[in-house]
mmCIF file of C-alpha atoms in Angstrom:
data_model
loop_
_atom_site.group_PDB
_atom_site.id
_atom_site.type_symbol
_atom_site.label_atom_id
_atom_site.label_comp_id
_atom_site.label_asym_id
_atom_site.label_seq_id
_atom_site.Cartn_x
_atom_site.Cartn_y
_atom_site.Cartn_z
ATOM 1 C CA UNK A 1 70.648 -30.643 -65.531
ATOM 2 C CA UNK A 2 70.459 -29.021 -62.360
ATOM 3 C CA UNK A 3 73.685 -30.316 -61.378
ATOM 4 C CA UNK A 4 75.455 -28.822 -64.489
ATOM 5 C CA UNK A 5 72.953 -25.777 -63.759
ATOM 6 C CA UNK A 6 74.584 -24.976 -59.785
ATOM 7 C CA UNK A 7 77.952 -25.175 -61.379
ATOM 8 C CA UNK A 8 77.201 -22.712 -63.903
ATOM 9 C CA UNK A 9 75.823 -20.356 -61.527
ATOM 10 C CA UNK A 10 71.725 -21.133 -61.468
ATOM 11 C CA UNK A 11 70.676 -20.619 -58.402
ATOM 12 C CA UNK A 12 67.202 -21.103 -58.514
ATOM 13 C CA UNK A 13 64.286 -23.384 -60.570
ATOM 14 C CA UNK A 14 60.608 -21.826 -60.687
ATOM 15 C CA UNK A 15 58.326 -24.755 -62.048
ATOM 16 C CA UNK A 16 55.436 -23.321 -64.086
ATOM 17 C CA UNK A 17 52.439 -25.688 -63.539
ATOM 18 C CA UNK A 18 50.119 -24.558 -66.423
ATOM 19 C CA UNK A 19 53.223 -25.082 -68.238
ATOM 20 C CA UNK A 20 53.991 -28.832 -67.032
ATOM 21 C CA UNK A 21 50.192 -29.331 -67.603
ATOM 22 C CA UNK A 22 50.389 -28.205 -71.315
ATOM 23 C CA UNK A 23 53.151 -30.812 -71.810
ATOM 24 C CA UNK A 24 51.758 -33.447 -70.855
ATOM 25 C CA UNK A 25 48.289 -33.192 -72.315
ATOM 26 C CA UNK A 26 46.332 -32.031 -68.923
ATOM 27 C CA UNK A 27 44.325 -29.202 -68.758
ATOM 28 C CA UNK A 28 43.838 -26.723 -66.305
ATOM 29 C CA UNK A 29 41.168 -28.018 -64.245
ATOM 30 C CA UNK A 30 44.043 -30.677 -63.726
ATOM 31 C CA UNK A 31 46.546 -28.265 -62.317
ATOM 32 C CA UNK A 32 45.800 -29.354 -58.651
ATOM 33 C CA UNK A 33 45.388 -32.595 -59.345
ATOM 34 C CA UNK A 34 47.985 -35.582 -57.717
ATOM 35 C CA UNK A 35 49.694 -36.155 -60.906
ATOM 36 C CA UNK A 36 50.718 -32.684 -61.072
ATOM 37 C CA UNK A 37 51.145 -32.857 -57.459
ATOM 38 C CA UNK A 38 53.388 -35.690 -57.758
ATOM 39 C CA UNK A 39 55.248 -34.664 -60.775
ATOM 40 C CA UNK A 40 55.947 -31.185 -59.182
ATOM 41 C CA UNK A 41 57.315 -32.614 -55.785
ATOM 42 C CA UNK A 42 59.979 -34.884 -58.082
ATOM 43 C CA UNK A 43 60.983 -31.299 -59.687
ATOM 44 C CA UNK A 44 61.191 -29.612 -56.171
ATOM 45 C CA UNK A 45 62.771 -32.844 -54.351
ATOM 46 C CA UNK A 46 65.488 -32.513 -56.666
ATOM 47 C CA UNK A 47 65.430 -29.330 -57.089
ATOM 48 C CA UNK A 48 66.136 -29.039 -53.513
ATOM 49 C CA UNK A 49 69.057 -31.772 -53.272
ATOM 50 C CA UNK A 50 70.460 -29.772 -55.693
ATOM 51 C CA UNK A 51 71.074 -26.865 -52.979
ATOM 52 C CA UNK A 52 68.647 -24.912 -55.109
ATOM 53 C CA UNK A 53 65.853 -22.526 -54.148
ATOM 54 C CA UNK A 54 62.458 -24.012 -55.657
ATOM 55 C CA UNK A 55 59.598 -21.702 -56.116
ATOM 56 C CA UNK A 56 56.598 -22.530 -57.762
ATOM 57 C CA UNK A 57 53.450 -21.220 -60.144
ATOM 58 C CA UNK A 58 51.322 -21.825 -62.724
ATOM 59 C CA UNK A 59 47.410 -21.168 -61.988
ATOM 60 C CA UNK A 60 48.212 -20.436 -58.202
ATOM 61 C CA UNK A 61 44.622 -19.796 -56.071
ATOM 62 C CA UNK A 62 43.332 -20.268 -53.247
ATOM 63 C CA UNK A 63 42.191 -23.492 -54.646
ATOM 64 C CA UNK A 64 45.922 -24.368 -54.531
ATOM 65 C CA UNK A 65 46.560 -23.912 -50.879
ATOM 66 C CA UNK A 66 47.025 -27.829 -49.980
ATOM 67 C CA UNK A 67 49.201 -28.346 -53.301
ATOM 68 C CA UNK A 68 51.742 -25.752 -52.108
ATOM 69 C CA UNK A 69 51.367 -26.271 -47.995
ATOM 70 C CA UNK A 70 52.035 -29.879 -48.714
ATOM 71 C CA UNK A 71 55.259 -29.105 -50.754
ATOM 72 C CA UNK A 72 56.260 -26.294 -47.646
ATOM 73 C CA UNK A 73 55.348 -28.626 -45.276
ATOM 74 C CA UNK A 74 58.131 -31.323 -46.747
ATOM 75 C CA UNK A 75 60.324 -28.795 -47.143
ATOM 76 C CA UNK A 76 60.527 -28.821 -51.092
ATOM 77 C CA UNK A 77 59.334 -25.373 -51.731
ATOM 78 C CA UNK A 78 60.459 -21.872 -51.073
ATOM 79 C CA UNK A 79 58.170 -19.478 -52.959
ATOM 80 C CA UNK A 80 55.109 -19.150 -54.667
ATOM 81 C CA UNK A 81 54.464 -17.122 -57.238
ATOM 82 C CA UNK A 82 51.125 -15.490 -58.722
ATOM 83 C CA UNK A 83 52.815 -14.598 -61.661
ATOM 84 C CA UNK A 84 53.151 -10.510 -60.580
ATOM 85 C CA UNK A 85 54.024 -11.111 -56.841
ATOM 86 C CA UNK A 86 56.278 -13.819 -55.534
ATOM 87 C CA UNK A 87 55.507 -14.709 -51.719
ATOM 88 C CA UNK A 88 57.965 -17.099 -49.652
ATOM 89 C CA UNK A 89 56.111 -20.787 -49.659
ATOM 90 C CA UNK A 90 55.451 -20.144 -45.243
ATOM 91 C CA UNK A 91 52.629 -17.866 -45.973
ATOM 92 C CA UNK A 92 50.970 -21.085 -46.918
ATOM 93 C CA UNK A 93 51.194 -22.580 -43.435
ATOM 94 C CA UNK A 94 47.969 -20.325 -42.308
ATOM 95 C CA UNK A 95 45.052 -20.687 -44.840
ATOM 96 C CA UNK A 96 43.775 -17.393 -43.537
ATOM 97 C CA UNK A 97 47.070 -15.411 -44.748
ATOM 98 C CA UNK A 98 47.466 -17.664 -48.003
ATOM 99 C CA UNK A 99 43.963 -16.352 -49.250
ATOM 100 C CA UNK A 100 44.575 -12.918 -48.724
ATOM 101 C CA UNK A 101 48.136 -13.017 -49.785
ATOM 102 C CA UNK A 102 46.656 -14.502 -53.432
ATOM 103 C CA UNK A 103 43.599 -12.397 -53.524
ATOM 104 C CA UNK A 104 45.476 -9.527 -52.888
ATOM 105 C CA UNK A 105 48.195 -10.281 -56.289
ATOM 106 C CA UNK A 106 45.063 -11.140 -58.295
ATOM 107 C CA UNK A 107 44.015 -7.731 -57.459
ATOM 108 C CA UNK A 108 47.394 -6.035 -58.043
ATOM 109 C CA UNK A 109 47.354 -8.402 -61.365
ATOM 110 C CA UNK A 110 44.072 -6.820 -62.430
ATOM 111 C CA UNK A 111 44.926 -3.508 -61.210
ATOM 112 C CA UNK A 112 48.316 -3.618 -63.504
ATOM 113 C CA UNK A 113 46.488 -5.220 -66.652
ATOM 114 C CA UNK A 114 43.581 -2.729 -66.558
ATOM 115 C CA UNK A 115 46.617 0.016 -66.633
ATOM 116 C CA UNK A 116 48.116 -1.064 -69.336
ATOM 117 C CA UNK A 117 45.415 -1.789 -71.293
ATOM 118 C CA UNK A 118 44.547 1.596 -71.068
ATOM 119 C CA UNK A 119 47.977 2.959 -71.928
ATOM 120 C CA UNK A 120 48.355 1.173 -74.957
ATOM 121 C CA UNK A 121 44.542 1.944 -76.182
ATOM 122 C CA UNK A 122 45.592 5.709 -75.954
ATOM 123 C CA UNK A 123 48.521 4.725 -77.943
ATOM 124 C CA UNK A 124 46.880 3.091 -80.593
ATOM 125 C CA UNK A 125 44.622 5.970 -80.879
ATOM 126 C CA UNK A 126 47.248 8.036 -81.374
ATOM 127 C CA UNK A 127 48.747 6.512 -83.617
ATOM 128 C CA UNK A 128 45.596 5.809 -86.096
ATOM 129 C CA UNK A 129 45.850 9.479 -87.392
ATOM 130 C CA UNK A 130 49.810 8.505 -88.719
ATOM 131 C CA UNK A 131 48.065 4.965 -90.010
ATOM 132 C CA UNK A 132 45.746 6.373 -91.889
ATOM 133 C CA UNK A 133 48.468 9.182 -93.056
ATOM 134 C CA UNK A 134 50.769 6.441 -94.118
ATOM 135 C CA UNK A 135 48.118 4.300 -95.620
ATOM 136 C CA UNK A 136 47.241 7.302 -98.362
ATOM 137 C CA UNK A 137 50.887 7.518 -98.864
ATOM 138 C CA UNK A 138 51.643 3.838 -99.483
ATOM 139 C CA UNK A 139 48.267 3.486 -101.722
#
């Protein structure tokens, strides 16, 4: 697959770990868990002998720091991503810059959610008035 992929101009494989978890019957508490750990390293190993850039995801906190140092650290992994913000896989060498790097996209994550949950709440109010319009129309 990835093989086929390079020639036909993918560049690039981002492994989603609640994903891979879902597939094979894990749950999330599993996510950092070795047989995720050792599944994902298979994807980015080959991923990587492929001449591809690997990034990864899926349920990334700071809980995950060791999961995605170890995979920097064998040179498997270029990025990590928080689902918002993607962050190249060295800020995981230094613990202290990992935390704030995810703590920081959580925020921007909330920040962004809290946003647009309040955009489309006005937009749903203003759009009861035409529902209810509509409603007597179709009734």
């Amino acid at each position: 697959i990835l093989k086929e992929g390079k020639q036909g101009g993918l560049d690039a494989v981002t492994l989603g770990r609640v994903d891979l978890i879902g597939s094979i019957g894990l749950s999330r508490a599993d996510v950092n868990g070795e047989r995720v750990f050792d599944l994902a390293k298979k994807v980015c190993q080959s991923t990587k002998e492929a001449g591809l850039i690997m990034t990864i995801g899926g349920n990334i906190e700071v809980e995950s720091h060791n999961f995605v140092k170890t995979l920097y650290g064998q040179g498997f992994l270029d990025f990590f991503e928080t689902r918002m913000i993607v962050f190249p896989a060295a800020v995981a060498s230094d613990y202290s810059r990992y935390k704030e790097a995810v703590r920081v996209a959580h925020q921007f994550e909330l920040f962004w959610l809290e946003a647009m949950n309040y955009h489309h709440g006005k937009l749903a109010e203003r759009n009861e008035t035409r529902l209810q319009m509509l409603r007597k129309r179709v009734e």
